[in-house]
PDB file of C-alpha atoms in Angstrom:
ATOM      1  CA  UNK Y  21      66.455  61.683  -0.399  1.00  0.00           C
ATOM      2  CA  UNK Y  22      65.011  61.091   3.210  1.00  0.00           C
ATOM      3  CA  UNK Y  23      67.137  58.796   5.215  1.00  0.00           C
ATOM      4  CA  UNK Y  24      65.745  55.837   6.903  1.00  0.00           C
ATOM      5  CA  UNK Y  25      65.313  57.759  10.389  1.00  0.00           C
ATOM      6  CA  UNK Y  26      63.627  60.211   8.427  1.00  0.00           C
ATOM      7  CA  UNK Y  27      61.366  57.498   7.165  1.00  0.00           C
ATOM      8  CA  UNK Y  28      60.715  55.860  10.180  1.00  0.00           C
ATOM      9  CA  UNK Y  29      60.091  59.110  12.163  1.00  0.00           C
ATOM     10  CA  UNK Y  30      57.367  60.001   9.699  1.00  0.00           C
ATOM     11  CA  UNK Y  31      56.072  56.570   9.795  1.00  0.00           C
ATOM     12  CA  UNK Y  32      55.577  56.792  13.646  1.00  0.00           C
ATOM     13  CA  UNK Y  33      54.433  60.428  13.395  1.00  0.00           C
ATOM     14  CA  UNK Y  34      51.822  59.311  10.821  1.00  0.00           C
ATOM     15  CA  UNK Y  35      50.754  56.208  13.048  1.00  0.00           C
ATOM     16  CA  UNK Y  36      50.429  58.514  15.857  1.00  0.00           C
ATOM     17  CA  UNK Y  37      48.523  61.291  14.221  1.00  0.00           C
ATOM     18  CA  UNK Y  38      46.029  58.584  12.551  1.00  0.00           C
ATOM     19  CA  UNK Y  39      45.659  56.863  15.903  1.00  0.00           C
ATOM     20  CA  UNK Y  40      44.819  60.336  17.613  1.00  0.00           C
ATOM     21  CA  UNK Y  41      42.535  61.277  14.935  1.00  0.00           C
ATOM     22  CA  UNK Y  42      40.865  57.794  15.232  1.00  0.00           C
ATOM     23  CA  UNK Y  43      40.406  58.342  18.948  1.00  0.00           C
ATOM     24  CA  UNK Y  44      39.363  61.711  17.999  1.00  0.00           C
ATOM     25  CA  UNK Y  45      36.579  60.435  15.727  1.00  0.00           C
ATOM     26  CA  UNK Y  46      35.121  58.055  18.346  1.00  0.00           C
ATOM     27  CA  UNK Y  47      35.054  60.933  20.742  1.00  0.00           C
ATOM     28  CA  UNK Y  48      32.930  62.966  18.263  1.00  0.00           C
ATOM     29  CA  UNK Y  49      30.641  59.880  17.641  1.00  0.00           C
ATOM     30  CA  UNK Y  50      29.921  59.909  21.324  1.00  0.00           C
ATOM     31  CA  UNK Y  51      29.240  63.077  21.708  1.00  0.00           C
ATOM     32  CA  UNK Y  52      28.133  64.507  18.502  1.00  0.00           C
ATOM     33  CA  UNK Y  53      24.204  63.627  19.332  1.00  0.00           C
ATOM     34  CA  UNK Y  54      24.574  65.809  22.397  1.00  0.00           C
ATOM     35  CA  UNK Y  55      25.951  68.578  20.556  1.00  0.00           C
ATOM     36  CA  UNK Y  56      23.094  68.249  17.582  1.00  0.00           C
ATOM     37  CA  UNK Y  57      20.169  68.468  20.386  1.00  0.00           C
ATOM     38  CA  UNK Y  58      21.731  71.411  22.206  1.00  0.00           C
ATOM     39  CA  UNK Y  59      21.972  73.024  18.631  1.00  0.00           C
ATOM     40  CA  UNK Y  60      18.481  72.027  17.888  1.00  0.00           C
ATOM     41  CA  UNK Y  61      17.264  73.519  21.198  1.00  0.00           C
ATOM     42  CA  UNK Y  62      19.256  76.649  20.749  1.00  0.00           C
ATOM     43  CA  UNK Y  63      17.462  77.176  17.205  1.00  0.00           C
ATOM     44  CA  UNK Y  64      14.156  76.614  18.879  1.00  0.00           C
ATOM     45  CA  UNK Y  65      14.559  78.585  21.386  1.00  0.00           C
ATOM     46  CA  UNK Y  66      15.480  81.325  19.216  1.00  0.00           C
ATOM     47  CA  UNK Y  67      12.510  80.646  16.707  1.00  0.00           C
ATOM     48  CA  UNK Y  68      10.070  80.078  19.614  1.00  0.00           C
ATOM     49  CA  UNK Y  69       7.572  82.850  20.544  1.00  0.00           C
ATOM     50  CA  UNK Y  70       5.988  83.149  23.855  1.00  0.00           C
ATOM     51  CA  UNK Y  71       2.916  85.652  24.004  1.00  0.00           C
ATOM     52  CA  UNK Y  72       0.798  86.555  27.089  1.00  0.00           C
ATOM     53  CA  UNK Y  73      -2.490  85.240  27.256  1.00  0.00           C
ATOM     54  CA  UNK Y  74      -6.099  85.689  29.235  1.00  0.00           C
ATOM     55  CA  UNK Y  75      -6.502  81.779  29.105  1.00  0.00           C
ATOM     56  CA  UNK Y  76      -7.297  80.756  32.906  1.00  0.00           C
ATOM     57  CA  UNK Y  77      -4.076  78.652  34.116  1.00  0.00           C
ATOM     58  CA  UNK Y  78      -1.831  79.839  31.241  1.00  0.00           C
ATOM     59  CA  UNK Y  79      -0.607  83.419  31.666  1.00  0.00           C
ATOM     60  CA  UNK Y  80       1.961  82.634  28.860  1.00  0.00           C
ATOM     61  CA  UNK Y  81       1.763  80.155  25.967  1.00  0.00           C
ATOM     62  CA  UNK Y  82       4.917  78.926  23.422  1.00  0.00           C
ATOM     63  CA  UNK Y  83       4.781  78.324  20.280  1.00  0.00           C
ATOM     64  CA  UNK Y  84       5.343  74.800  19.357  1.00  0.00           C
ATOM     65  CA  UNK Y  85       4.372  74.020  23.231  1.00  0.00           C
ATOM     66  CA  UNK Y  86       0.429  73.378  22.880  1.00  0.00           C
ATOM     67  CA  UNK Y  87      -1.209  72.486  26.163  1.00  0.00           C
ATOM     68  CA  UNK Y  88      -4.602  70.633  26.677  1.00  0.00           C
ATOM     69  CA  UNK Y  89      -6.974  70.920  29.762  1.00  0.00           C
ATOM     70  CA  UNK Y  90     -10.889  70.980  30.323  1.00  0.00           C
ATOM     71  CA  UNK Y  91     -12.735  74.140  29.988  1.00  0.00           C
ATOM     72  CA  UNK Y  92     -16.202  75.335  30.569  1.00  0.00           C
ATOM     73  CA  UNK Y  93     -16.424  78.006  27.243  1.00  0.00           C
ATOM     74  CA  UNK Y  94     -18.857  80.837  28.083  1.00  0.00           C
ATOM     75  CA  UNK Y  95     -20.478  82.858  25.166  1.00  0.00           C
ATOM     76  CA  UNK Y  96     -22.368  85.922  25.327  1.00  0.00           C
ATOM     77  CA  UNK Y  97     -24.321  87.185  22.374  1.00  0.00           C
ATOM     78  CA  UNK Y  98     -26.460  90.359  21.948  1.00  0.00           C
ATOM     79  CA  UNK Y  99     -29.485  89.288  20.286  1.00  0.00           C
ATOM     80  CA  UNK Y 100     -30.423  90.625  16.802  1.00  0.00           C
ATOM     81  CA  UNK Y 101     -27.388  93.001  16.688  1.00  0.00           C
ATOM     82  CA  UNK Y 102     -27.639  92.736  12.919  1.00  0.00           C
ATOM     83  CA  UNK Y 103     -30.846  94.396  13.059  1.00  0.00           C
ATOM     84  CA  UNK Y 104     -29.755  97.114  15.046  1.00  0.00           C
ATOM     85  CA  UNK Y 105     -26.917  97.917  12.504  1.00  0.00           C
ATOM     86  CA  UNK Y 106     -29.617  97.959   9.849  1.00  0.00           C
ATOM     87  CA  UNK Y 107     -32.513  99.781  11.959  1.00  0.00           C
ATOM     88  CA  UNK Y 108     -32.399 103.480  12.189  1.00  0.00           C
ATOM     89  CA  UNK Y 109     -34.482 104.553  15.379  1.00  0.00           C
ATOM     90  CA  UNK Y 110     -36.003 108.149  15.072  1.00  0.00           C
ATOM     91  CA  UNK Y 111     -36.193 108.695  18.877  1.00  0.00           C
ATOM     92  CA  UNK Y 112     -32.774 107.362  19.575  1.00  0.00           C
ATOM     93  CA  UNK Y 113     -29.552 109.755  19.654  1.00  0.00           C
ATOM     94  CA  UNK Y 114     -27.532 106.953  18.065  1.00  0.00           C
ATOM     95  CA  UNK Y 115     -28.670 104.733  15.383  1.00  0.00           C
ATOM     96  CA  UNK Y 116     -27.240 101.730  13.185  1.00  0.00           C
ATOM     97  CA  UNK Y 117     -23.267 101.568  13.559  1.00  0.00           C
ATOM     98  CA  UNK Y 118     -23.024 104.125  16.302  1.00  0.00           C
ATOM     99  CA  UNK Y 119     -25.308 102.353  18.175  1.00  0.00           C
ATOM    100  CA  UNK Y 120     -23.701  98.792  17.840  1.00  0.00           C
ATOM    101  CA  UNK Y 121     -20.945 100.370  18.838  1.00  0.00           C
ATOM    102  CA  UNK Y 122     -21.935 101.867  22.127  1.00  0.00           C
ATOM    103  CA  UNK Y 123     -24.145  98.616  23.224  1.00  0.00           C
ATOM    104  CA  UNK Y 124     -21.185  96.372  22.483  1.00  0.00           C
ATOM    105  CA  UNK Y 125     -18.698  98.624  24.231  1.00  0.00           C
ATOM    106  CA  UNK Y 126     -21.155  98.909  27.444  1.00  0.00           C
ATOM    107  CA  UNK Y 127     -21.913  94.915  27.299  1.00  0.00           C
ATOM    108  CA  UNK Y 128     -18.356  93.563  26.865  1.00  0.00           C
ATOM    109  CA  UNK Y 129     -17.075  96.283  29.581  1.00  0.00           C
ATOM    110  CA  UNK Y 130     -19.833  94.923  32.048  1.00  0.00           C
ATOM    111  CA  UNK Y 131     -19.168  91.407  31.010  1.00  0.00           C
ATOM    112  CA  UNK Y 132     -15.594  91.782  31.339  1.00  0.00           C
ATOM    113  CA  UNK Y 133     -15.957  92.626  34.943  1.00  0.00           C
ATOM    114  CA  UNK Y 134     -18.435  90.102  35.866  1.00  0.00           C
ATOM    115  CA  UNK Y 135     -15.977  87.497  34.481  1.00  0.00           C
ATOM    116  CA  UNK Y 136     -12.895  88.736  36.353  1.00  0.00           C
ATOM    117  CA  UNK Y 137     -15.082  88.708  39.519  1.00  0.00           C
ATOM    118  CA  UNK Y 138     -15.426  84.586  39.003  1.00  0.00           C
ATOM    119  CA  UNK Y 139     -11.938  83.843  38.088  1.00  0.00           C
ATOM    120  CA  UNK Y 140     -12.607  83.428  34.452  1.00  0.00           C
ATOM    121  CA  UNK Y 141     -10.747  84.812  31.550  1.00  0.00           C
ATOM    122  CA  UNK Y 142     -12.186  86.718  29.077  1.00  0.00           C
ATOM    123  CA  UNK Y 143     -10.171  85.681  25.847  1.00  0.00           C
ATOM    124  CA  UNK Y 144     -11.895  87.248  22.615  1.00  0.00           C
ATOM    125  CA  UNK Y 145     -14.225  89.829  21.873  1.00  0.00           C
ATOM    126  CA  UNK Y 146     -16.482  88.941  19.257  1.00  0.00           C
ATOM    127  CA  UNK Y 147     -18.531  91.308  16.808  1.00  0.00           C
ATOM    128  CA  UNK Y 148     -21.806  91.229  19.114  1.00  0.00           C
ATOM    129  CA  UNK Y 149     -20.488  89.704  22.349  1.00  0.00           C
ATOM    130  CA  UNK Y 150     -17.329  87.725  23.999  1.00  0.00           C
ATOM    131  CA  UNK Y 151     -15.960  84.222  24.791  1.00  0.00           C
ATOM    132  CA  UNK Y 152     -14.912  83.777  28.350  1.00  0.00           C
ATOM    133  CA  UNK Y 153     -13.176  80.346  29.860  1.00  0.00           C
ATOM    134  CA  UNK Y 154     -13.359  78.563  33.063  1.00  0.00           C
ATOM    135  CA  UNK Y 155     -10.540  76.004  33.358  1.00  0.00           C
ATOM    136  CA  UNK Y 156     -11.540  73.042  35.364  1.00  0.00           C
ATOM    137  CA  UNK Y 157      -9.021  71.798  37.564  1.00  0.00           C
ATOM    138  CA  UNK Y 158     -10.629  68.716  39.091  1.00  0.00           C
ATOM    139  CA  UNK Y 159     -13.678  66.764  37.322  1.00  0.00           C
ATOM    140  CA  UNK Y 160     -14.629  65.040  40.426  1.00  0.00           C
ATOM    141  CA  UNK Y 161     -15.172  68.652  41.899  1.00  0.00           C
ATOM    142  CA  UNK Y 162     -15.905  71.110  39.602  1.00  0.00           C
ATOM    143  CA  UNK Y 163     -16.205  74.319  41.704  1.00  0.00           C
ATOM    144  CA  UNK Y 164     -15.825  76.392  38.343  1.00  0.00           C
ATOM    145  CA  UNK Y 165     -19.052  75.208  37.575  1.00  0.00           C
ATOM    146  CA  UNK Y 166     -20.781  77.097  39.926  1.00  0.00           C
ATOM    147  CA  UNK Y 167     -18.360  80.289  38.800  1.00  0.00           C
ATOM    148  CA  UNK Y 168     -19.509  79.894  35.398  1.00  0.00           C
ATOM    149  CA  UNK Y 169     -22.729  79.653  36.571  1.00  0.00           C
ATOM    150  CA  UNK Y 170     -22.791  82.499  38.726  1.00  0.00           C
ATOM    151  CA  UNK Y 171     -21.278  84.729  36.178  1.00  0.00           C
ATOM    152  CA  UNK Y 172     -23.863  83.827  33.603  1.00  0.00           C
ATOM    153  CA  UNK Y 173     -26.410  84.843  36.378  1.00  0.00           C
ATOM    154  CA  UNK Y 174     -24.883  88.306  36.866  1.00  0.00           C
ATOM    155  CA  UNK Y 175     -24.368  89.296  33.323  1.00  0.00           C
ATOM    156  CA  UNK Y 176     -28.236  88.491  32.542  1.00  0.00           C
ATOM    157  CA  UNK Y 177     -29.359  89.788  35.771  1.00  0.00           C
ATOM    158  CA  UNK Y 178     -26.972  92.742  37.211  1.00  0.00           C
ATOM    159  CA  UNK Y 179     -25.103  93.417  34.260  1.00  0.00           C
ATOM    160  CA  UNK Y 180     -27.644  93.853  31.729  1.00  0.00           C
ATOM    161  CA  UNK Y 181     -29.936  95.986  34.122  1.00  0.00           C
ATOM    162  CA  UNK Y 182     -27.087  98.462  34.406  1.00  0.00           C
ATOM    163  CA  UNK Y 183     -26.229  98.417  30.748  1.00  0.00           C
ATOM    164  CA  UNK Y 184     -29.988  98.919  29.649  1.00  0.00           C
ATOM    165  CA  UNK Y 185     -30.402 101.807  32.267  1.00  0.00           C
ATOM    166  CA  UNK Y 186     -27.303 103.464  30.641  1.00  0.00           C
ATOM    167  CA  UNK Y 187     -27.865 103.446  26.862  1.00  0.00           C
ATOM    168  CA  UNK Y 188     -31.343 104.447  27.754  1.00  0.00           C
ATOM    169  CA  UNK Y 189     -30.204 107.487  29.745  1.00  0.00           C
ATOM    170  CA  UNK Y 190     -27.324 108.348  27.385  1.00  0.00           C
ATOM    171  CA  UNK Y 191     -28.776 107.718  23.790  1.00  0.00           C
ATOM    172  CA  UNK Y 192     -32.374 106.912  24.349  1.00  0.00           C
ATOM    173  CA  UNK Y 193     -32.004 103.121  23.128  1.00  0.00           C
ATOM    174  CA  UNK Y 194     -34.207 100.192  23.884  1.00  0.00           C
ATOM    175  CA  UNK Y 195     -33.230  97.440  25.962  1.00  0.00           C
ATOM    176  CA  UNK Y 196     -30.842  94.776  24.853  1.00  0.00           C
ATOM    177  CA  UNK Y 197     -31.349  91.230  25.066  1.00  0.00           C
ATOM    178  CA  UNK Y 198     -28.813  88.836  25.602  1.00  0.00           C
ATOM    179  CA  UNK Y 199     -27.998  85.187  25.194  1.00  0.00           C
ATOM    180  CA  UNK Y 200     -25.516  82.734  26.906  1.00  0.00           C
ATOM    181  CA  UNK Y 201     -24.336  79.415  26.146  1.00  0.00           C
ATOM    182  CA  UNK Y 202     -22.009  77.220  28.595  1.00  0.00           C
ATOM    183  CA  UNK Y 203     -20.327  74.256  27.245  1.00  0.00           C
ATOM    184  CA  UNK Y 204     -17.595  71.829  28.457  1.00  0.00           C
ATOM    185  CA  UNK Y 205     -14.991  69.887  26.930  1.00  0.00           C
ATOM    186  CA  UNK Y 206     -11.273  69.386  26.509  1.00  0.00           C
ATOM    187  CA  UNK Y 207      -9.416  72.075  24.360  1.00  0.00           C
ATOM    188  CA  UNK Y 208      -5.962  72.773  22.954  1.00  0.00           C
ATOM    189  CA  UNK Y 209      -4.411  75.824  24.344  1.00  0.00           C
ATOM    190  CA  UNK Y 210      -1.835  76.935  21.601  1.00  0.00           C
ATOM    191  CA  UNK Y 211      -0.911  80.049  19.543  1.00  0.00           C
ATOM    192  CA  UNK Y 212      -2.342  80.649  16.152  1.00  0.00           C
ATOM    193  CA  UNK Y 213      -1.401  83.035  13.387  1.00  0.00           C
ATOM    194  CA  UNK Y 214       1.841  83.998  11.340  1.00  0.00           C
ATOM    195  CA  UNK Y 215       5.027  85.942  12.369  1.00  0.00           C
ATOM    196  CA  UNK Y 216       4.142  89.450  13.807  1.00  0.00           C
ATOM    197  CA  UNK Y 217       0.524  88.595  14.086  1.00  0.00           C
ATOM    198  CA  UNK Y 218       0.184  85.588  16.612  1.00  0.00           C
ATOM    199  CA  UNK Y 219      -2.892  85.077  19.029  1.00  0.00           C
ATOM    200  CA  UNK Y 220      -3.189  82.520  21.992  1.00  0.00           C
ATOM    201  CA  UNK Y 221      -6.204  80.230  21.370  1.00  0.00           C
ATOM    202  CA  UNK Y 222      -8.460  77.784  23.042  1.00  0.00           C
ATOM    203  CA  UNK Y 223      -9.367  75.428  20.338  1.00  0.00           C
ATOM    204  CA  UNK Y 224     -11.918  72.855  21.272  1.00  0.00           C
ATOM    205  CA  UNK Y 225     -15.663  71.590  20.915  1.00  0.00           C
ATOM    206  CA  UNK Y 226     -16.849  73.544  24.227  1.00  0.00           C
ATOM    207  CA  UNK Y 227     -16.455  77.034  22.157  1.00  0.00           C
ATOM    208  CA  UNK Y 228     -18.309  75.636  19.187  1.00  0.00           C
ATOM    209  CA  UNK Y 229     -21.032  74.123  21.177  1.00  0.00           C
ATOM    210  CA  UNK Y 230     -21.279  77.346  23.603  1.00  0.00           C
ATOM    211  CA  UNK Y 231     -21.352  79.615  20.258  1.00  0.00           C
ATOM    212  CA  UNK Y 232     -24.585  77.575  19.045  1.00  0.00           C
ATOM    213  CA  UNK Y 233     -26.211  77.490  22.636  1.00  0.00           C
ATOM    214  CA  UNK Y 234     -26.067  81.517  23.069  1.00  0.00           C
ATOM    215  CA  UNK Y 235     -29.258  81.892  20.671  1.00  0.00           C
ATOM    216  CA  UNK Y 236     -31.563  82.257  23.890  1.00  0.00           C
ATOM    217  CA  UNK Y 237     -33.345  85.680  24.966  1.00  0.00           C
ATOM    218  CA  UNK Y 238     -31.813  86.484  28.314  1.00  0.00           C
ATOM    219  CA  UNK Y 239     -31.255  82.961  29.163  1.00  0.00           C
ATOM    220  CA  UNK Y 240     -28.563  80.481  29.758  1.00  0.00           C
ATOM    221  CA  UNK Y 241     -28.440  77.255  27.837  1.00  0.00           C
ATOM    222  CA  UNK Y 242     -25.888  74.501  28.440  1.00  0.00           C
ATOM    223  CA  UNK Y 243     -24.730  71.394  26.573  1.00  0.00           C
ATOM    224  CA  UNK Y 244     -24.868  67.657  27.585  1.00  0.00           C
ATOM    225  CA  UNK Y 245     -21.517  67.582  29.145  1.00  0.00           C
ATOM    226  CA  UNK Y 246     -21.762  70.345  31.114  1.00  0.00           C
ATOM    227  CA  UNK Y 247     -25.009  69.280  32.472  1.00  0.00           C
ATOM    228  CA  UNK Y 248     -23.569  65.904  33.107  1.00  0.00           C
ATOM    229  CA  UNK Y 249     -20.651  67.463  35.263  1.00  0.00           C
ATOM    230  CA  UNK Y 250     -22.831  69.636  37.402  1.00  0.00           C
ATOM    231  CA  UNK Y 251     -22.709  68.457  41.049  1.00  0.00           C
ATOM    232  CA  UNK Y 252     -26.087  67.162  42.289  1.00  0.00           C
ATOM    233  CA  UNK Y 253     -27.932  67.698  45.522  1.00  0.00           C
ATOM    234  CA  UNK Y 254     -31.088  67.251  47.030  1.00  0.00           C
ATOM    235  CA  UNK Y 255     -31.187  71.349  47.992  1.00  0.00           C
ATOM    236  CA  UNK Y 256     -30.179  72.306  44.534  1.00  0.00           C
ATOM    237  CA  UNK Y 257     -31.147  75.641  43.347  1.00  0.00           C
ATOM    238  CA  UNK Y 258     -31.143  75.273  39.899  1.00  0.00           C
ATOM    239  CA  UNK Y 259     -32.866  73.129  36.997  1.00  0.00           C
ATOM    240  CA  UNK Y 260     -32.347  71.569  33.748  1.00  0.00           C
ATOM    241  CA  UNK Y 261     -35.829  72.724  32.840  1.00  0.00           C
ATOM    242  CA  UNK Y 262     -36.133  72.168  28.825  1.00  0.00           C
ATOM    243  CA  UNK Y 263     -34.098  70.093  26.366  1.00  0.00           C
ATOM    244  CA  UNK Y 264     -34.066  71.896  22.846  1.00  0.00           C
ATOM    245  CA  UNK Y 265     -31.925  71.897  19.399  1.00  0.00           C
ATOM    246  CA  UNK Y 266     -29.621  74.626  18.869  1.00  0.00           C
ATOM    247  CA  UNK Y 267     -28.700  74.013  15.357  1.00  0.00           C
ATOM    248  CA  UNK Y 268     -27.166  70.631  15.777  1.00  0.00           C
ATOM    249  CA  UNK Y 269     -26.238  71.309  19.221  1.00  0.00           C
ATOM    250  CA  UNK Y 270     -28.261  69.205  22.351  1.00  0.00           C
ATOM    251  CA  UNK Y 271     -29.040  72.214  25.135  1.00  0.00           C
ATOM    252  CA  UNK Y 272     -30.663  72.659  28.341  1.00  0.00           C
ATOM    253  CA  UNK Y 273     -32.405  75.672  29.449  1.00  0.00           C
ATOM    254  CA  UNK Y 274     -30.575  76.389  33.088  1.00  0.00           C
ATOM    255  CA  UNK Y 275     -32.962  77.872  35.537  1.00  0.00           C
ATOM    256  CA  UNK Y 276     -33.272  78.865  39.360  1.00  0.00           C
ATOM    257  CA  UNK Y 277     -35.600  76.832  40.897  1.00  0.00           C
ATOM    258  CA  UNK Y 278     -38.484  78.755  42.790  1.00  0.00           C
TER     259      UNK Y 278
END
């Protein structure tokens, strides 16, 4: 049987231990949130994925960290490419699928060089053309408007001339016609896809509208938002010559003044 002193010591020990544990619990309550946040951050860091991009202003983008910015979307489309796929040309050295392969390779290569010369980013190769983006840093002084326009002019003039000359010489193919659509809006820069198959992407109205406006033949069409963004001057060298609809998108034909 325990003596009085033993009981007193045990009681004191219990009291001290319980008091110490009470204090420890209070300490934990104060720091628990910080530890949980740190753990969550470590877990997120382990799960987060960062991928390189060609989107202007975003050399890398991380999953779970979307960004929003203003962009001019630039879409180049090879006109009647489906007809090229289905039509054989007896005099040509390449036809149908082989022809389309050579045509898209040539125009995409030439276009990529042009876009790079004007600080744009070619972000996606499409079945019959490509999507490029120009990030607008300041709506009050949008120099990127000129970059996008000059790139479009170079694609339709010098780049297309080079491509047509080469495919004629090498494959006896007829001249290509292209359409370019330019449109402006905010876009979300994010990562789409599933594990091991992730892609950086800019998602915005400008991409949709530019795709519709690329339906012309060797011409540039712009949407209303880009038209309104365009800097004005008395000695301006371009004009918005013609209003028309491309499907459900309002567009304006962009031309150089005589």
